[in-house]
CSV table of C-alpha atoms and ligand atoms in Angstrom, one decimal:
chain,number,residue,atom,x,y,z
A,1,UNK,CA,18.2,0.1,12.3
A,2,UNK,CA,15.4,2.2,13.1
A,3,UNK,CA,11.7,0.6,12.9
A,4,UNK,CA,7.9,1.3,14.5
A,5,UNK,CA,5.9,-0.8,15.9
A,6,UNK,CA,2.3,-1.2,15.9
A,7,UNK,CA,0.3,-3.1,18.5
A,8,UNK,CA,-2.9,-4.2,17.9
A,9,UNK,CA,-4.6,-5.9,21.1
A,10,UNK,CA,-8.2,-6.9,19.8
A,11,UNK,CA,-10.8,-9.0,22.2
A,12,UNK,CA,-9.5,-12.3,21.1
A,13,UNK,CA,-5.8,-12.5,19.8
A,14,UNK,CA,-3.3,-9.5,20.1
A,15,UNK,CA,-1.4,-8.6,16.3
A,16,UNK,CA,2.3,-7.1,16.6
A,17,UNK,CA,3.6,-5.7,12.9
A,18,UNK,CA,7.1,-3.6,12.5
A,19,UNK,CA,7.8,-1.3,9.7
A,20,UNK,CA,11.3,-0.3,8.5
A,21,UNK,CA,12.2,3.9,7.6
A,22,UNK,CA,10.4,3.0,4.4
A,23,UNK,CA,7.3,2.2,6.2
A,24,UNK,CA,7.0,-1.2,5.1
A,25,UNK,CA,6.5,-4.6,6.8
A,26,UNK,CA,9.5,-6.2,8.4
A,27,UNK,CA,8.0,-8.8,10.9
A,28,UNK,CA,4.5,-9.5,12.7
A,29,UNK,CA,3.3,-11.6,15.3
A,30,UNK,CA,-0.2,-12.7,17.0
A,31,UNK,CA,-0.9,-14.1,20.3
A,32,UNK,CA,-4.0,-14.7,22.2
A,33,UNK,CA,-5.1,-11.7,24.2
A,34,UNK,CA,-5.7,-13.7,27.3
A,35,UNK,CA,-7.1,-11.6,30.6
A,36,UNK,CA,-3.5,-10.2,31.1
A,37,UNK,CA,-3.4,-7.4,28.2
A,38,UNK,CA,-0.6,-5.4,29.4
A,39,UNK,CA,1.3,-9.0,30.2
A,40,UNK,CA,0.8,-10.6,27.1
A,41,UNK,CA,1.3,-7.6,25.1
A,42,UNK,CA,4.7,-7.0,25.7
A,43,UNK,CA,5.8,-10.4,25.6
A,44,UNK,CA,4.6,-10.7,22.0
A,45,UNK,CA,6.6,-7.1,21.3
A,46,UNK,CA,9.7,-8.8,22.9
A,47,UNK,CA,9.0,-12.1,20.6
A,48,UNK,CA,8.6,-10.0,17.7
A,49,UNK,CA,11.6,-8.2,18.3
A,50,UNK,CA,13.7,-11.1,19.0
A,51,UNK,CA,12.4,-12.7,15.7
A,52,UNK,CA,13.4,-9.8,13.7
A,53,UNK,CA,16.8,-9.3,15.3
A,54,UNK,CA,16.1,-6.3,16.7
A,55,UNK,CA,16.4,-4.7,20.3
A,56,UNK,CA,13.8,-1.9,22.3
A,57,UNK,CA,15.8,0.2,21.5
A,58,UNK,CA,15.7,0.0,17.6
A,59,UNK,CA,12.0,0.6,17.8
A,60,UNK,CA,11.4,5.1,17.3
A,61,UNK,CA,7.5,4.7,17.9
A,62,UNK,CA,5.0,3.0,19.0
A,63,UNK,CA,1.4,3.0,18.3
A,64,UNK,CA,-0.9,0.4,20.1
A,65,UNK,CA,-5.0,0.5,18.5
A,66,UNK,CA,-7.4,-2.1,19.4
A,67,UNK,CA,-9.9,-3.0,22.1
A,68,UNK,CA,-7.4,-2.9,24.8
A,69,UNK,CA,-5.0,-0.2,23.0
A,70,UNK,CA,-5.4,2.3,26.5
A,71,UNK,CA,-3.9,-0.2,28.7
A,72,UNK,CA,-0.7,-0.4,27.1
A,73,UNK,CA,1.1,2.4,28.6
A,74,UNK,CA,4.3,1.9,26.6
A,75,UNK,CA,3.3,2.9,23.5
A,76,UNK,CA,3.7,6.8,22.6
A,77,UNK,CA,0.0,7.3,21.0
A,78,UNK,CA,-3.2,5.4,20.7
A,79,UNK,CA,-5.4,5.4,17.4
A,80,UNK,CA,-8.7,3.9,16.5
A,81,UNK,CA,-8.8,0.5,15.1
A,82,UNK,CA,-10.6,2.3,12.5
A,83,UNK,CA,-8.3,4.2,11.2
A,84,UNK,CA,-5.6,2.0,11.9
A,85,UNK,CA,-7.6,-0.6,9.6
A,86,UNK,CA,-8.3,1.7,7.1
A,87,UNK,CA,-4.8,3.0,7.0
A,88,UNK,CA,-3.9,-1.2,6.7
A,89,UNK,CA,-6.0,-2.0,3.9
A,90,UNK,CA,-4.8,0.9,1.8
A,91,UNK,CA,-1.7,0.2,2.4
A,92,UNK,CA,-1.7,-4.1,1.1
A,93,UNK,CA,-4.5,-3.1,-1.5
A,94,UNK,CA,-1.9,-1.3,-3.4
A,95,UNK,CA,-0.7,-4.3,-4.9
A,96,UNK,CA,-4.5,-5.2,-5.7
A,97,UNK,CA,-5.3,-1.7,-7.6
A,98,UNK,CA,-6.7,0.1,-4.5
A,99,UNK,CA,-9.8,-1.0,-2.2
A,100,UNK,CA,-12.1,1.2,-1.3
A,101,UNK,CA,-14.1,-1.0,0.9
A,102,UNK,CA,-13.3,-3.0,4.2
A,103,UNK,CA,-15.0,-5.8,5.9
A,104,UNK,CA,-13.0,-6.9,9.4
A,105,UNK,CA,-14.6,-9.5,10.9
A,106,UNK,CA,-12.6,-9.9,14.6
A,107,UNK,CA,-13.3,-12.4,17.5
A,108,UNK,CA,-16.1,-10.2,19.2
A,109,UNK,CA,-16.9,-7.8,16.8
A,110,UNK,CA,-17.4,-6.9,12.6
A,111,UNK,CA,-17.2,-3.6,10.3
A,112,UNK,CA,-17.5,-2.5,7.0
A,113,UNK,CA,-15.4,0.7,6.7
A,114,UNK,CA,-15.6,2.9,3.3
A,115,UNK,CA,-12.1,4.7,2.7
A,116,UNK,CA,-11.4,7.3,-0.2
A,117,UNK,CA,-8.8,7.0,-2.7
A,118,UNK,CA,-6.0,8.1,0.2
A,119,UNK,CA,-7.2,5.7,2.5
A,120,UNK,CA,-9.1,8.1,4.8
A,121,UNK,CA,-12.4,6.8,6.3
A,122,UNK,CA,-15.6,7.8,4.6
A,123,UNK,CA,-18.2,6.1,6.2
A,124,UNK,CA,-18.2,2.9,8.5
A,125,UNK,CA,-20.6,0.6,10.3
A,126,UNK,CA,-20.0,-1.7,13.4
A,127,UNK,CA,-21.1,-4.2,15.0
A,128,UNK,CA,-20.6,-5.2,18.6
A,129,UNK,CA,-24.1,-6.4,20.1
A,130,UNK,CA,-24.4,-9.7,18.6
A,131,UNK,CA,-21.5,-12.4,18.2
A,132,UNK,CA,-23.1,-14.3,15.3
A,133,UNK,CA,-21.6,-12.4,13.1
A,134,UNK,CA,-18.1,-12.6,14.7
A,135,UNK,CA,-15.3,-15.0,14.9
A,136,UNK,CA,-16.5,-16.1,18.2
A,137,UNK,CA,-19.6,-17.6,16.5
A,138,UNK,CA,-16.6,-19.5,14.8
A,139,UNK,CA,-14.6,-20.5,17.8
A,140,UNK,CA,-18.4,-21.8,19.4
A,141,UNK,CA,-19.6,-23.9,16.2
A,142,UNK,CA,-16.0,-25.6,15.9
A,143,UNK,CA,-16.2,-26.9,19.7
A,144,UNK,CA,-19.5,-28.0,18.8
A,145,UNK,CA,-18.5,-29.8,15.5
A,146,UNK,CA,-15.7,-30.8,17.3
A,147,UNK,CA,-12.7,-29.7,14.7
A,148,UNK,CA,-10.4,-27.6,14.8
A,149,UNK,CA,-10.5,-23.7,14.1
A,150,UNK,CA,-8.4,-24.2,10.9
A,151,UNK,CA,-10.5,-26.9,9.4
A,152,UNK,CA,-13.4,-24.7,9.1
A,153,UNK,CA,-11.9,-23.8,5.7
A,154,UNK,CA,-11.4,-27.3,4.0
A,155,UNK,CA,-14.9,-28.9,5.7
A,156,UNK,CA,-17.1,-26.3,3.7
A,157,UNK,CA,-15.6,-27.2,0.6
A,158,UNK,CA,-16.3,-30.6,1.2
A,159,UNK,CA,-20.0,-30.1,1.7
A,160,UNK,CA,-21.6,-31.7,-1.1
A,161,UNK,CA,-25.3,-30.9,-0.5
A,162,UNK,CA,-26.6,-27.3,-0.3
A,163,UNK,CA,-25.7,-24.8,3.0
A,164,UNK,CA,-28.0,-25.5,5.5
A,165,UNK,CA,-30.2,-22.8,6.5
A,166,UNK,CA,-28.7,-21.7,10.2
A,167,UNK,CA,-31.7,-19.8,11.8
A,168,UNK,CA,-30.6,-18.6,15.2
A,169,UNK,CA,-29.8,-14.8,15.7
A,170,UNK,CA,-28.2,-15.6,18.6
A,171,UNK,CA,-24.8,-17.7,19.0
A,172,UNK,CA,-26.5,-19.6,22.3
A,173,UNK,CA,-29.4,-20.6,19.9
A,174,UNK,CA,-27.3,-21.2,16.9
A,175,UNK,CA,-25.0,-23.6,19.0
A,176,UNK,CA,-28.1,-25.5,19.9
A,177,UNK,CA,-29.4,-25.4,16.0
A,178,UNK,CA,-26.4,-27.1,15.0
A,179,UNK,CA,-26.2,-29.9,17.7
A,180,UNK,CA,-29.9,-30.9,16.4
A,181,UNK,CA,-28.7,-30.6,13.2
A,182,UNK,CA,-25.6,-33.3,13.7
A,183,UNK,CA,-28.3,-34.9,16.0
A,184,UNK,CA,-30.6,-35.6,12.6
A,185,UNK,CA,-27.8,-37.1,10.5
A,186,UNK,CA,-26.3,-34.1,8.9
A,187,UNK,CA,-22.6,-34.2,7.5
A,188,UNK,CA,-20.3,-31.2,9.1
A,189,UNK,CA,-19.5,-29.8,5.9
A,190,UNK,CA,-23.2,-28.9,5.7
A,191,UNK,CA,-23.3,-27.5,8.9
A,192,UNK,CA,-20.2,-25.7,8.1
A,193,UNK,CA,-21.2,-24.2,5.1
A,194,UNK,CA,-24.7,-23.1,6.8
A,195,UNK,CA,-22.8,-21.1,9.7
A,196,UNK,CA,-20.4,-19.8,7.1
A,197,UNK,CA,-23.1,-18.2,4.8
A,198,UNK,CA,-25.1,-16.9,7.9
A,199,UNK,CA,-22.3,-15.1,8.9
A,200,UNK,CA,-22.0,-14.1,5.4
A,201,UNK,CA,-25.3,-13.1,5.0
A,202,UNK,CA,-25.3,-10.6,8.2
A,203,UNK,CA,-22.0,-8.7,7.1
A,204,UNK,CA,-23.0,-7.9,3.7
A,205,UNK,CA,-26.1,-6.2,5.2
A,206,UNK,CA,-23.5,-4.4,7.6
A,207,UNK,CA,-21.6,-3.8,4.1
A,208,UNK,CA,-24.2,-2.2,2.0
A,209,UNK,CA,-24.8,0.0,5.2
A,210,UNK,CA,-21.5,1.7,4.6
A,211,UNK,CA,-22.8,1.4,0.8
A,212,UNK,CA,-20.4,-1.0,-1.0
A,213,UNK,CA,-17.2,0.2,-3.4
A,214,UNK,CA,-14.9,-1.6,-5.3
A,215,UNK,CA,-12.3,-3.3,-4.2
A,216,UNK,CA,-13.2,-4.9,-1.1
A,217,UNK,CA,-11.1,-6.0,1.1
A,218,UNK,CA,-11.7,-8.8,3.4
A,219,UNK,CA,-9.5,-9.2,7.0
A,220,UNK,CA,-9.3,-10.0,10.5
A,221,UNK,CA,-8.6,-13.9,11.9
A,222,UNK,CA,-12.0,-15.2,10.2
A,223,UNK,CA,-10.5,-14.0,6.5
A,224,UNK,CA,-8.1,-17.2,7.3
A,225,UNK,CA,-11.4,-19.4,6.5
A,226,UNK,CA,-11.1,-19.6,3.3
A,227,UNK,CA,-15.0,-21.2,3.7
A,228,UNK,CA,-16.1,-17.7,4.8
A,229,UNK,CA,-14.4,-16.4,1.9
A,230,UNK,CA,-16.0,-18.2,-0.8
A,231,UNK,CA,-19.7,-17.6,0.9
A,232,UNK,CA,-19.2,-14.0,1.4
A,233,UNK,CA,-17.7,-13.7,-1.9
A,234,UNK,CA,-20.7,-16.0,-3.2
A,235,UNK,CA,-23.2,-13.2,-1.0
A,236,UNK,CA,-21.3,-10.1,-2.6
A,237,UNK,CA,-21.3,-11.6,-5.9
A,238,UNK,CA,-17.8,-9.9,-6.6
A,239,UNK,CA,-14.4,-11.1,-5.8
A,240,UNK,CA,-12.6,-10.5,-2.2
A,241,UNK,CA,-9.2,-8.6,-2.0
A,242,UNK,CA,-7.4,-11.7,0.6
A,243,UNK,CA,-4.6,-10.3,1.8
A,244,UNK,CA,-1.6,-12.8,2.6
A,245,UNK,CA,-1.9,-12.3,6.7
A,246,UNK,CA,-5.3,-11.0,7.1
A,247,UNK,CA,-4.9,-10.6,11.1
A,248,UNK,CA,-2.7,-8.3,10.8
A,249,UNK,CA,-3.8,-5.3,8.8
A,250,UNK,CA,-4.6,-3.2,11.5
A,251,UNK,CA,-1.0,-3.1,13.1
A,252,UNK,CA,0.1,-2.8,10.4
A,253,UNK,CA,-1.6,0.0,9.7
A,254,UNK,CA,-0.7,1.1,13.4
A,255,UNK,CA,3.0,0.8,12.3
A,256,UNK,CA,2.8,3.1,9.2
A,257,UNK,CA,0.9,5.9,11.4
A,258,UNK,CA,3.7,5.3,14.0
A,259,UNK,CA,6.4,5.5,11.1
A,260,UNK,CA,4.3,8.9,10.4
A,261,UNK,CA,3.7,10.8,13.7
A,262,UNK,CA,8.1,9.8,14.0
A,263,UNK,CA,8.8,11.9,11.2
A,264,UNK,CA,5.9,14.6,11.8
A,265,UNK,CA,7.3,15.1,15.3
A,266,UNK,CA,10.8,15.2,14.0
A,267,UNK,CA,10.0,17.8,11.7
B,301,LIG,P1,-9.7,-9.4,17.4
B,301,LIG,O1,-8.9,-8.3,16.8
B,301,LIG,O2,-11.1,-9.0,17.7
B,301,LIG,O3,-9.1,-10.1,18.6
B,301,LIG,P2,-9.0,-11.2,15.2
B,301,LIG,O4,-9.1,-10.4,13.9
B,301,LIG,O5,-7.6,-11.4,15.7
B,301,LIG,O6,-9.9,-10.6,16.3
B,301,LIG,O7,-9.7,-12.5,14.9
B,301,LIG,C1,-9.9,-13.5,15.9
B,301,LIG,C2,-10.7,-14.6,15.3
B,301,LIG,O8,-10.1,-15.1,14.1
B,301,LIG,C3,-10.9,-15.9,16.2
B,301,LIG,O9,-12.0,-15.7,17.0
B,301,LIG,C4,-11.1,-17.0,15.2
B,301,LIG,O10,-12.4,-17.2,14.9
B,301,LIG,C5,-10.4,-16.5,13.9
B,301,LIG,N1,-9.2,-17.2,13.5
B,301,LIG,C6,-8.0,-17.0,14.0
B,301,LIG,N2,-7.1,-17.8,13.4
B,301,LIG,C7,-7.7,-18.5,12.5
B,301,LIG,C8,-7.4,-19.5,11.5
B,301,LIG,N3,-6.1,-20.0,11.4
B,301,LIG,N4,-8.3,-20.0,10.8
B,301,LIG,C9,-9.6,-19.6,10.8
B,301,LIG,N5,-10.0,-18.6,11.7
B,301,LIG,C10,-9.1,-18.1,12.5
């Protein structure tokens, strides 16, 4: 069988996805990036290939995107996680009706990215300056609330008083806020729900920068909060597209375009 691979090694956890000849998704895989991004990269390909039956040799293309997308020197192309995204989200929002808007929120960074009705990029916005918008903000306030990552979720839909207001730009500041906050008798899912809609609040404003269009699409790690969902959605006043693995958009996306430049070069 003949697949291609995409590779997508962000800051915080690194997303494997394989297409088939069809260009659709056969297996994926996520690990934590770690400091050894060549390392850690290619074990996850080998997992992911043993998982799907597969051997190296199966595998036509490969196209690594992401933060550390230059140091894997095994893959036959690079691309922007961008466009790698973008090519993602068309792809899964298919099923939906078509999106036309993107908001990633990763572990050190977030976009909004506008696509047209093929899935090319018309406009997008980044930001990679300030981690309280980012999934790192997450990983800080669930050490300090001292749950677990995936708890996030359920814990701000038990709140049963009204968000608290999280004032800190800055993650430092924030993880202070919310220690005095515990410190004056306030339950976690209050807490929860306050970092959730201050994060929610600073990507629409990156959002409307690319100037919102329906569908919007909501991935990266963070869309797994199904918290963050409901605020953001709540901010946007519309409906999120969810797709099943969020992570792993962007390799996927990697995948198809490796599935792409295979039969461009062949041709
Ligand atoms: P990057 O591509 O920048 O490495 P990801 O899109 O992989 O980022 O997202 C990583 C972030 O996703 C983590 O920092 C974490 O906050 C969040 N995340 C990962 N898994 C989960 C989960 N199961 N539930 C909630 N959040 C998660």
């Amino acid at each position: 069988m003949t697949c291609f691979a995409g590779l997508d090694i962000g800051s915080t956890a690194i997303k494997a996805a394989l297409v088939d000849e069809r260009g659709e998704l056969i297996s994926s895989s996520v690990a934590a990036t770690g400091s050894l991004f060549y390392k850690n990269t290619l074990e996850l390909f080998e997992r992911l290939l043993q998982q799907a039956g597969l051997r190296r040799e199966d595998v036509a293309y490969i196209i690594a995107t992401g933060y550390g997308r230059k140091l894997f020197k095994d893959a036959d192309d690079s691309i922007s996680e961008i466009t790698a995204n973008a090519v993602g989200a068309h792809h899964v929002g298919k099923a939906f009706g078509g999106v036309r808007t993107i908001i990633n929120i990763g572990g050190q960074d977030s976009k909004a990215i506008r696509i047209d009705a093929e899935g090319h990029v018309a406009n997008f916005a980044m930001n990679d300056k300030c981690a309280a918008g980012t999934g790192r903000f997450l990983d800080a306030a669930a050490r300090n609330l001292e749950v677990d990552l995936e708890e996030l979720g359920d814990l701000h839909l038990t709140a049963e008083r009204a968000p608290l207001n999280i004032n800190s730009t800055c993650t430092v500041f924030a993880e202070s806020e919310i220690i005095g906050l515990l410190a004056n008798g306030h339950g976690k899912g209050e807490v929860v729900a306050g970092i959730h809609y201050s994060i929610a609040n600073r990507t629409v404003r990156l959002a409307k920068r690319v100037g919102l269009e329906d569908r919007v699409y909501f991935d990266g790690g963070p869309a797994l909060n199904k918290g963050l969902v409901a605020a953001l959605e709540d901010e946007l006043r519309r409906e999120l597209v969810v797709p099943e693995h969020p992570q792993i958009t962007t390799a996927l996306g990697a995948a198809i375009l490796a599935h792409d430049a295979y039969l461009r070069e062949g041709e």
